[in-house]
Amino acid sequence: MQAVAAYEIALTYVSRENSPRQWAATQNNLATTLSTLGEREAGRENLDKAAAAFDQALTVYTRDADPDDWASTLGNLGTVYWRLGQRENGIALLDKAVASFRAALAVQAAKKMPLEWAATENNLGIVLSEIGERQATTDSFRASIEAHRAALTEYRRKRVPLDWALSQVNLGAALFRLGEREKDVPTLEQAVAAYQAATEEMTRERTPAQWATIQNNLSSALESIGQINGDIATLQHAREAAEAALTVWTREHAPASWANGQLTLGNALQRLGARQEGNDALLEAIAAYEAALSEYPREKLPLDWASLKQNLGSVYATLGDRDTGIDYLRESASAYREASQIYTAAAAPIEFASIEHSLGNALSTWGDRANDKAVLEQAVAAYGAALTVRSKDSAPKDWAKTQFRLGAALSMLGKANGGPDEALQRSAAVYRAALEVQSRDSDPDAWAATQWGLGHVLLVLGDRTQDGEAFRQSATALEAALPFYDLATVPEDHAQLQNELGTAYYYLAGSANDPSLYQKAAAHEKALAVYVTLPDRSLWASVEGDLGNARMMQANASSDPDAMAKSVQAYEAALTVMSRDRDADEWLRNQANLASALSTLGYWRGDVALLKRSAGIYRSIQSVRTRDRAPEPWASTQASLANVLGMIGAKEPSPALFAEAVAVNRALADEVGRDRDPDRWASLQNEIGYQLTLAGRAENNVAKFEEAVPILREAIAVQKKIGSVPGVAFTEDSLCDVLTDLGAARKQKAMVEEAIGACEHALVIFSERKMDDLAAGSAKNLAEAKALLAELQ
């Protein structure tokens, strides 16, 4: 500070008017001193003053009159703008630095000042590389490489060995950034070669600090190569290089460098841990990043702090993918959100888009695992934010990658409990958009993954909406993806895809009423052939359940008892693995499906034993799926149980059975409610009346007939009120039946006459609607009632 004061005092004695060159030289010296002070400080006050002082000197130095001083001052001014630009997010000051350096180069080249010219080219290359880090394009990186290679034409190893080595380091840095952006291994290998060349002059013994820097940079380049080609050996070398740098950099003597070394070590450990089975390297990576954060406070070094937060988010995400809980994923999302507070879309669009994409990944895994729609909606928003930067024109591959992940998140959101169909429709549209960029030839893996995602969401959407075209498009997309998931290479993926394809064809066969499509649904069996070999039988059981669903659909479509028997076998096989306690939802679903298949098969074959098995399973389900805990599924199971009990009663009449059927239907009617759903309620009253009629016949109990009559009359009144014409006919037919029995028992003509009226009205409705089987039943009941009336008369 004393030097600054001395120069400022000197400027009070020297004026621009009287001694312009001396005044300019003093301004230049003042600026140089302020610049040196500013580089050592966190603030920018002295750097701003230095820029102002250099500008003052340039009001005297001109290109024509003082080319050397003018060029030197411009070079120094460029350095000040560079340092200022490093302390803010934009590139305006860095652009000013570039302009200053390029102006100086015009004179230095013309004046044949090779070393000065090379130094300026070197500085220009560094600034251009830093600009490239903040832009979406790679033009600045390429210009940086050209500048460093130009500098090396004058920085020759024999003449200026350390300058040559330093220029190699800077060239390596520019090549590294370009190769990392483009994921190009040859460019990254050029960076490694440049760093290794530099170590021939900058050895640990001669220049330990510079050697450590090169080792640190070398680690980054090797880490990127290992990340791209998946080579663990390369990643081990990256770790070793980072650890070598830290043998020189210590926190006590070089805290900033030590923190940078910890960052680089964390990166290498993260990539290595991602390819190893255990979590040790990943946990070491977290420790390294946390160590670096201790020297990178947000207030003083916001960009470095944000970069570390981004890296921590990535490590936690990897751990979260391996874990079954959501704690690591929550940590990942938190770290990404902190990073995005610094890396904004306006200030650092590339980093912002990358962070938002990664945040979306963590949130979508979290939301899917926890079945949390709110978290999945946050994931969708994060991908949307990334797409405000990533465009189809400027970054097509990154755009398509984010579109793919957005499609997956929307699919998860649509499948979540109560998820909207609109999310599934958006998912399909997003996948199709990604396929506009991805192609089977140029990007086969991404293309196949997107086809699979599209096929899957269309399958879910088709099941939701019963849209046959959705099933057809699903099968087409899944067929397209299948060749890229080879049985020998990725057997589990192959099996899962085969399973979904089989499901798509079964649904398509049913919706298109095309039995020939069932032959294509043999994909389920191909999936089972893989899953049966795995130690974890849960996937095998799940596919057996899907196979049971498919065979049931086939059986119902063709009224094929043999196909239904195979459906029963598939459900029984699945349930040998599924546990009521461990797999509650799957267990309940497959138990219900098994009961349904048994009831249909028992009805077709007239096998009461199968019907009784079905009823027993429904009863066991109701012991878990209680009315209070799950009213809607409980009601569905009650209806199925009542139906099976009715079929059993028709074969083996039993007072206890009829009593159970009446109780089941009454409980169900109570849940449905006369006011909430009068049509369903009246239909259930009809069932109750019919079961009471059957009970009265089985027990020869007239009281049961008398109990049934008012129930049926009330149901008819409700049905007439709501205009349920077919419902009225069904219930009037039941009323005709029971009144005939009661009239016969009581010898009352009035009851029989009411029965005849009910049957005649029901017969008209059934006949008008061409419901021939029901009309025939009513005609039979009518004939019996008329015969009874004649007898009574």
PDB file of N, CA and C in Angstrom, residues 713 732 735-744 747-761 781-782 784-790 792-793:
ATOM      1  N   ARG A 713     -89.617 -54.497  -4.276  1.00  0.00           N
ATOM      2  CA  ARG A 713     -90.515 -53.393  -4.645  1.00  0.00           C
ATOM      3  C   ARG A 713     -89.806 -52.040  -4.465  1.00  0.00           C
ATOM      4  N   GLU A 732     -88.040 -56.642 -11.783  1.00  0.00           N
ATOM      5  CA  GLU A 732     -89.420 -57.128 -11.928  1.00  0.00           C
ATOM      6  C   GLU A 732     -89.442 -58.622 -12.208  1.00  0.00           C
ATOM      7  N   LEU A 735     -89.030 -60.137  -8.910  1.00  0.00           N
ATOM      8  CA  LEU A 735     -90.255 -59.978  -8.130  1.00  0.00           C
ATOM      9  C   LEU A 735     -91.326 -60.961  -8.599  1.00  0.00           C
ATOM     10  N   CYS A 736     -91.423 -61.149  -9.919  1.00  0.00           N
ATOM     11  CA  CYS A 736     -92.363 -62.134 -10.472  1.00  0.00           C
ATOM     12  C   CYS A 736     -92.085 -63.517  -9.894  1.00  0.00           C
ATOM     13  N   ASP A 737     -90.810 -63.868  -9.836  1.00  0.00           N
ATOM     14  CA  ASP A 737     -90.391 -65.192  -9.361  1.00  0.00           C
ATOM     15  C   ASP A 737     -90.825 -65.418  -7.911  1.00  0.00           C
ATOM     16  N   VAL A 738     -90.507 -64.428  -7.032  1.00  0.00           N
ATOM     17  CA  VAL A 738     -90.785 -64.629  -5.610  1.00  0.00           C
ATOM     18  C   VAL A 738     -92.276 -64.509  -5.313  1.00  0.00           C
ATOM     19  N   LEU A 739     -93.007 -63.635  -6.020  1.00  0.00           N
ATOM     20  CA  LEU A 739     -94.442 -63.514  -5.796  1.00  0.00           C
ATOM     21  C   LEU A 739     -95.181 -64.790  -6.221  1.00  0.00           C
ATOM     22  N   THR A 740     -94.662 -65.426  -7.264  1.00  0.00           N
ATOM     23  CA  THR A 740     -95.265 -66.704  -7.680  1.00  0.00           C
ATOM     24  C   THR A 740     -95.114 -67.733  -6.571  1.00  0.00           C
ATOM     25  N   ASP A 741     -93.895 -67.809  -5.996  1.00  0.00           N
ATOM     26  CA  ASP A 741     -93.681 -68.758  -4.892  1.00  0.00           C
ATOM     27  C   ASP A 741     -94.533 -68.394  -3.687  1.00  0.00           C
ATOM     28  N   LEU A 742     -94.594 -67.106  -3.360  1.00  0.00           N
ATOM     29  CA  LEU A 742     -95.363 -66.690  -2.185  1.00  0.00           C
ATOM     30  C   LEU A 742     -96.865 -66.861  -2.414  1.00  0.00           C
ATOM     31  N   GLY A 743     -97.324 -66.560  -3.634  1.00  0.00           N
ATOM     32  CA  GLY A 743     -98.734 -66.753  -3.957  1.00  0.00           C
ATOM     33  C   GLY A 743     -99.142 -68.211  -3.871  1.00  0.00           C
ATOM     34  N   ALA A 744     -98.228 -69.079  -4.304  1.00  0.00           N
ATOM     35  CA  ALA A 744     -98.513 -70.519  -4.218  1.00  0.00           C
ATOM     36  C   ALA A 744     -98.594 -70.960  -2.775  1.00  0.00           C
ATOM     37  N   LYS A 747    -101.734 -69.177  -1.291  1.00  0.00           N
ATOM     38  CA  LYS A 747    -102.959 -69.366  -2.076  1.00  0.00           C
ATOM     39  C   LYS A 747    -103.663 -68.018  -2.309  1.00  0.00           C
ATOM     40  N   GLN A 748    -102.876 -67.004  -2.652  1.00  0.00           N
ATOM     41  CA  GLN A 748    -103.406 -65.652  -2.840  1.00  0.00           C
ATOM     42  C   GLN A 748    -103.308 -65.263  -4.306  1.00  0.00           C
ATOM     43  N   LYS A 749    -104.489 -65.098  -4.963  1.00  0.00           N
ATOM     44  CA  LYS A 749    -104.514 -64.743  -6.382  1.00  0.00           C
ATOM     45  C   LYS A 749    -103.924 -63.354  -6.615  1.00  0.00           C
ATOM     46  N   ALA A 750    -104.108 -62.425  -5.675  1.00  0.00           N
ATOM     47  CA  ALA A 750    -103.625 -61.059  -5.879  1.00  0.00           C
ATOM     48  C   ALA A 750    -102.099 -61.027  -6.066  1.00  0.00           C
ATOM     49  N   MET A 751    -101.437 -61.846  -5.294  1.00  0.00           N
ATOM     50  CA  MET A 751     -99.970 -61.901  -5.411  1.00  0.00           C
ATOM     51  C   MET A 751     -99.559 -62.456  -6.772  1.00  0.00           C
ATOM     52  N   VAL A 752    -100.285 -63.492  -7.202  1.00  0.00           N
ATOM     53  CA  VAL A 752     -99.955 -64.101  -8.485  1.00  0.00           C
ATOM     54  C   VAL A 752    -100.247 -63.127  -9.615  1.00  0.00           C
ATOM     55  N   GLU A 753    -101.346 -62.373  -9.490  1.00  0.00           N
ATOM     56  CA  GLU A 753    -101.672 -61.386 -10.523  1.00  0.00           C
ATOM     57  C   GLU A 753    -100.596 -60.300 -10.597  1.00  0.00           C
ATOM     58  N   GLU A 754    -100.087 -59.878  -9.417  1.00  0.00           N
ATOM     59  CA  GLU A 754     -98.977 -58.895  -9.403  1.00  0.00           C
ATOM     60  C   GLU A 754     -97.731 -59.500 -10.062  1.00  0.00           C
ATOM     61  N   ALA A 755     -97.510 -60.793  -9.804  1.00  0.00           N
ATOM     62  CA  ALA A 755     -96.363 -61.478 -10.421  1.00  0.00           C
ATOM     63  C   ALA A 755     -96.508 -61.470 -11.931  1.00  0.00           C
ATOM     64  N   ILE A 756     -97.712 -61.773 -12.443  1.00  0.00           N
ATOM     65  CA  ILE A 756     -97.927 -61.787 -13.891  1.00  0.00           C
ATOM     66  C   ILE A 756     -97.674 -60.407 -14.477  1.00  0.00           C
ATOM     67  N   GLY A 757     -98.142 -59.348 -13.803  1.00  0.00           N
ATOM     68  CA  GLY A 757     -97.912 -57.991 -14.300  1.00  0.00           C
ATOM     69  C   GLY A 757     -96.435 -57.658 -14.379  1.00  0.00           C
ATOM     70  N   ALA A 758     -95.703 -58.061 -13.346  1.00  0.00           N
ATOM     71  CA  ALA A 758     -94.258 -57.785 -13.332  1.00  0.00           C
ATOM     72  C   ALA A 758     -93.555 -58.527 -14.464  1.00  0.00           C
ATOM     73  N   CYS A 759     -93.911 -59.812 -14.657  1.00  0.00           N
ATOM     74  CA  CYS A 759     -93.271 -60.600 -15.714  1.00  0.00           C
ATOM     75  C   CYS A 759     -93.600 -60.034 -17.097  1.00  0.00           C
ATOM     76  N   GLU A 760     -94.847 -59.645 -17.289  1.00  0.00           N
ATOM     77  CA  GLU A 760     -95.236 -59.120 -18.607  1.00  0.00           C
ATOM     78  C   GLU A 760     -94.457 -57.842 -18.927  1.00  0.00           C
ATOM     79  N   HIS A 761     -94.299 -56.982 -17.942  1.00  0.00           N
ATOM     80  CA  HIS A 761     -93.562 -55.729 -18.163  1.00  0.00           C
ATOM     81  C   HIS A 761     -92.079 -56.011 -18.445  1.00  0.00           C
ATOM     82  N   ASN A 781     -91.066 -67.745 -16.560  1.00  0.00           N
ATOM     83  CA  ASN A 781     -91.644 -67.338 -15.276  1.00  0.00           C
ATOM     84  C   ASN A 781     -93.097 -66.912 -15.442  1.00  0.00           C
ATOM     85  N   LEU A 782     -93.375 -66.199 -16.538  1.00  0.00           N
ATOM     86  CA  LEU A 782     -94.749 -65.760 -16.806  1.00  0.00           C
ATOM     87  C   LEU A 782     -95.683 -66.952 -16.988  1.00  0.00           C
ATOM     88  N   GLU A 784     -95.332 -69.937 -15.767  1.00  0.00           N
ATOM     89  CA  GLU A 784     -95.543 -70.597 -14.483  1.00  0.00           C
ATOM     90  C   GLU A 784     -96.543 -69.815 -13.633  1.00  0.00           C
ATOM     91  N   ALA A 785     -96.444 -68.483 -13.669  1.00  0.00           N
ATOM     92  CA  ALA A 785     -97.376 -67.665 -12.878  1.00  0.00           C
ATOM     93  C   ALA A 785     -98.800 -67.797 -13.407  1.00  0.00           C
ATOM     94  N   LYS A 786     -98.978 -67.787 -14.710  1.00  0.00           N
ATOM     95  CA  LYS A 786    -100.311 -67.930 -15.300  1.00  0.00           C
ATOM     96  C   LYS A 786    -100.903 -69.305 -14.987  1.00  0.00           C
ATOM     97  N   ALA A 787    -100.068 -70.330 -15.027  1.00  0.00           N
ATOM     98  CA  ALA A 787    -100.550 -71.672 -14.704  1.00  0.00           C
ATOM     99  C   ALA A 787    -101.011 -71.734 -13.258  1.00  0.00           C
ATOM    100  N   LEU A 788    -100.276 -71.078 -12.370  1.00  0.00           N
ATOM    101  CA  LEU A 788    -100.658 -71.057 -10.959  1.00  0.00           C
ATOM    102  C   LEU A 788    -101.978 -70.312 -10.763  1.00  0.00           C
ATOM    103  N   LEU A 789    -102.126 -69.189 -11.485  1.00  0.00           N
ATOM    104  CA  LEU A 789    -103.356 -68.415 -11.358  1.00  0.00           C
ATOM    105  C   LEU A 789    -104.562 -69.251 -11.813  1.00  0.00           C
ATOM    106  N   ALA A 790    -104.388 -69.952 -12.898  1.00  0.00           N
ATOM    107  CA  ALA A 790    -105.482 -70.804 -13.401  1.00  0.00           C
ATOM    108  C   ALA A 790    -105.835 -71.875 -12.372  1.00  0.00           C
ATOM    109  N   LEU A 792    -105.393 -71.656  -9.131  1.00  0.00           N
ATOM    110  CA  LEU A 792    -106.058 -71.031  -7.982  1.00  0.00           C
ATOM    111  C   LEU A 792    -107.499 -70.659  -8.311  1.00  0.00           C
ATOM    112  N   GLN A 793    -107.768 -70.300  -9.552  1.00  0.00           N
ATOM    113  CA  GLN A 793    -109.128 -69.929  -9.934  1.00  0.00           C
ATOM    114  C   GLN A 793    -110.029 -71.157 -10.038  1.00  0.00           C
TER     115      GLN A 793
END
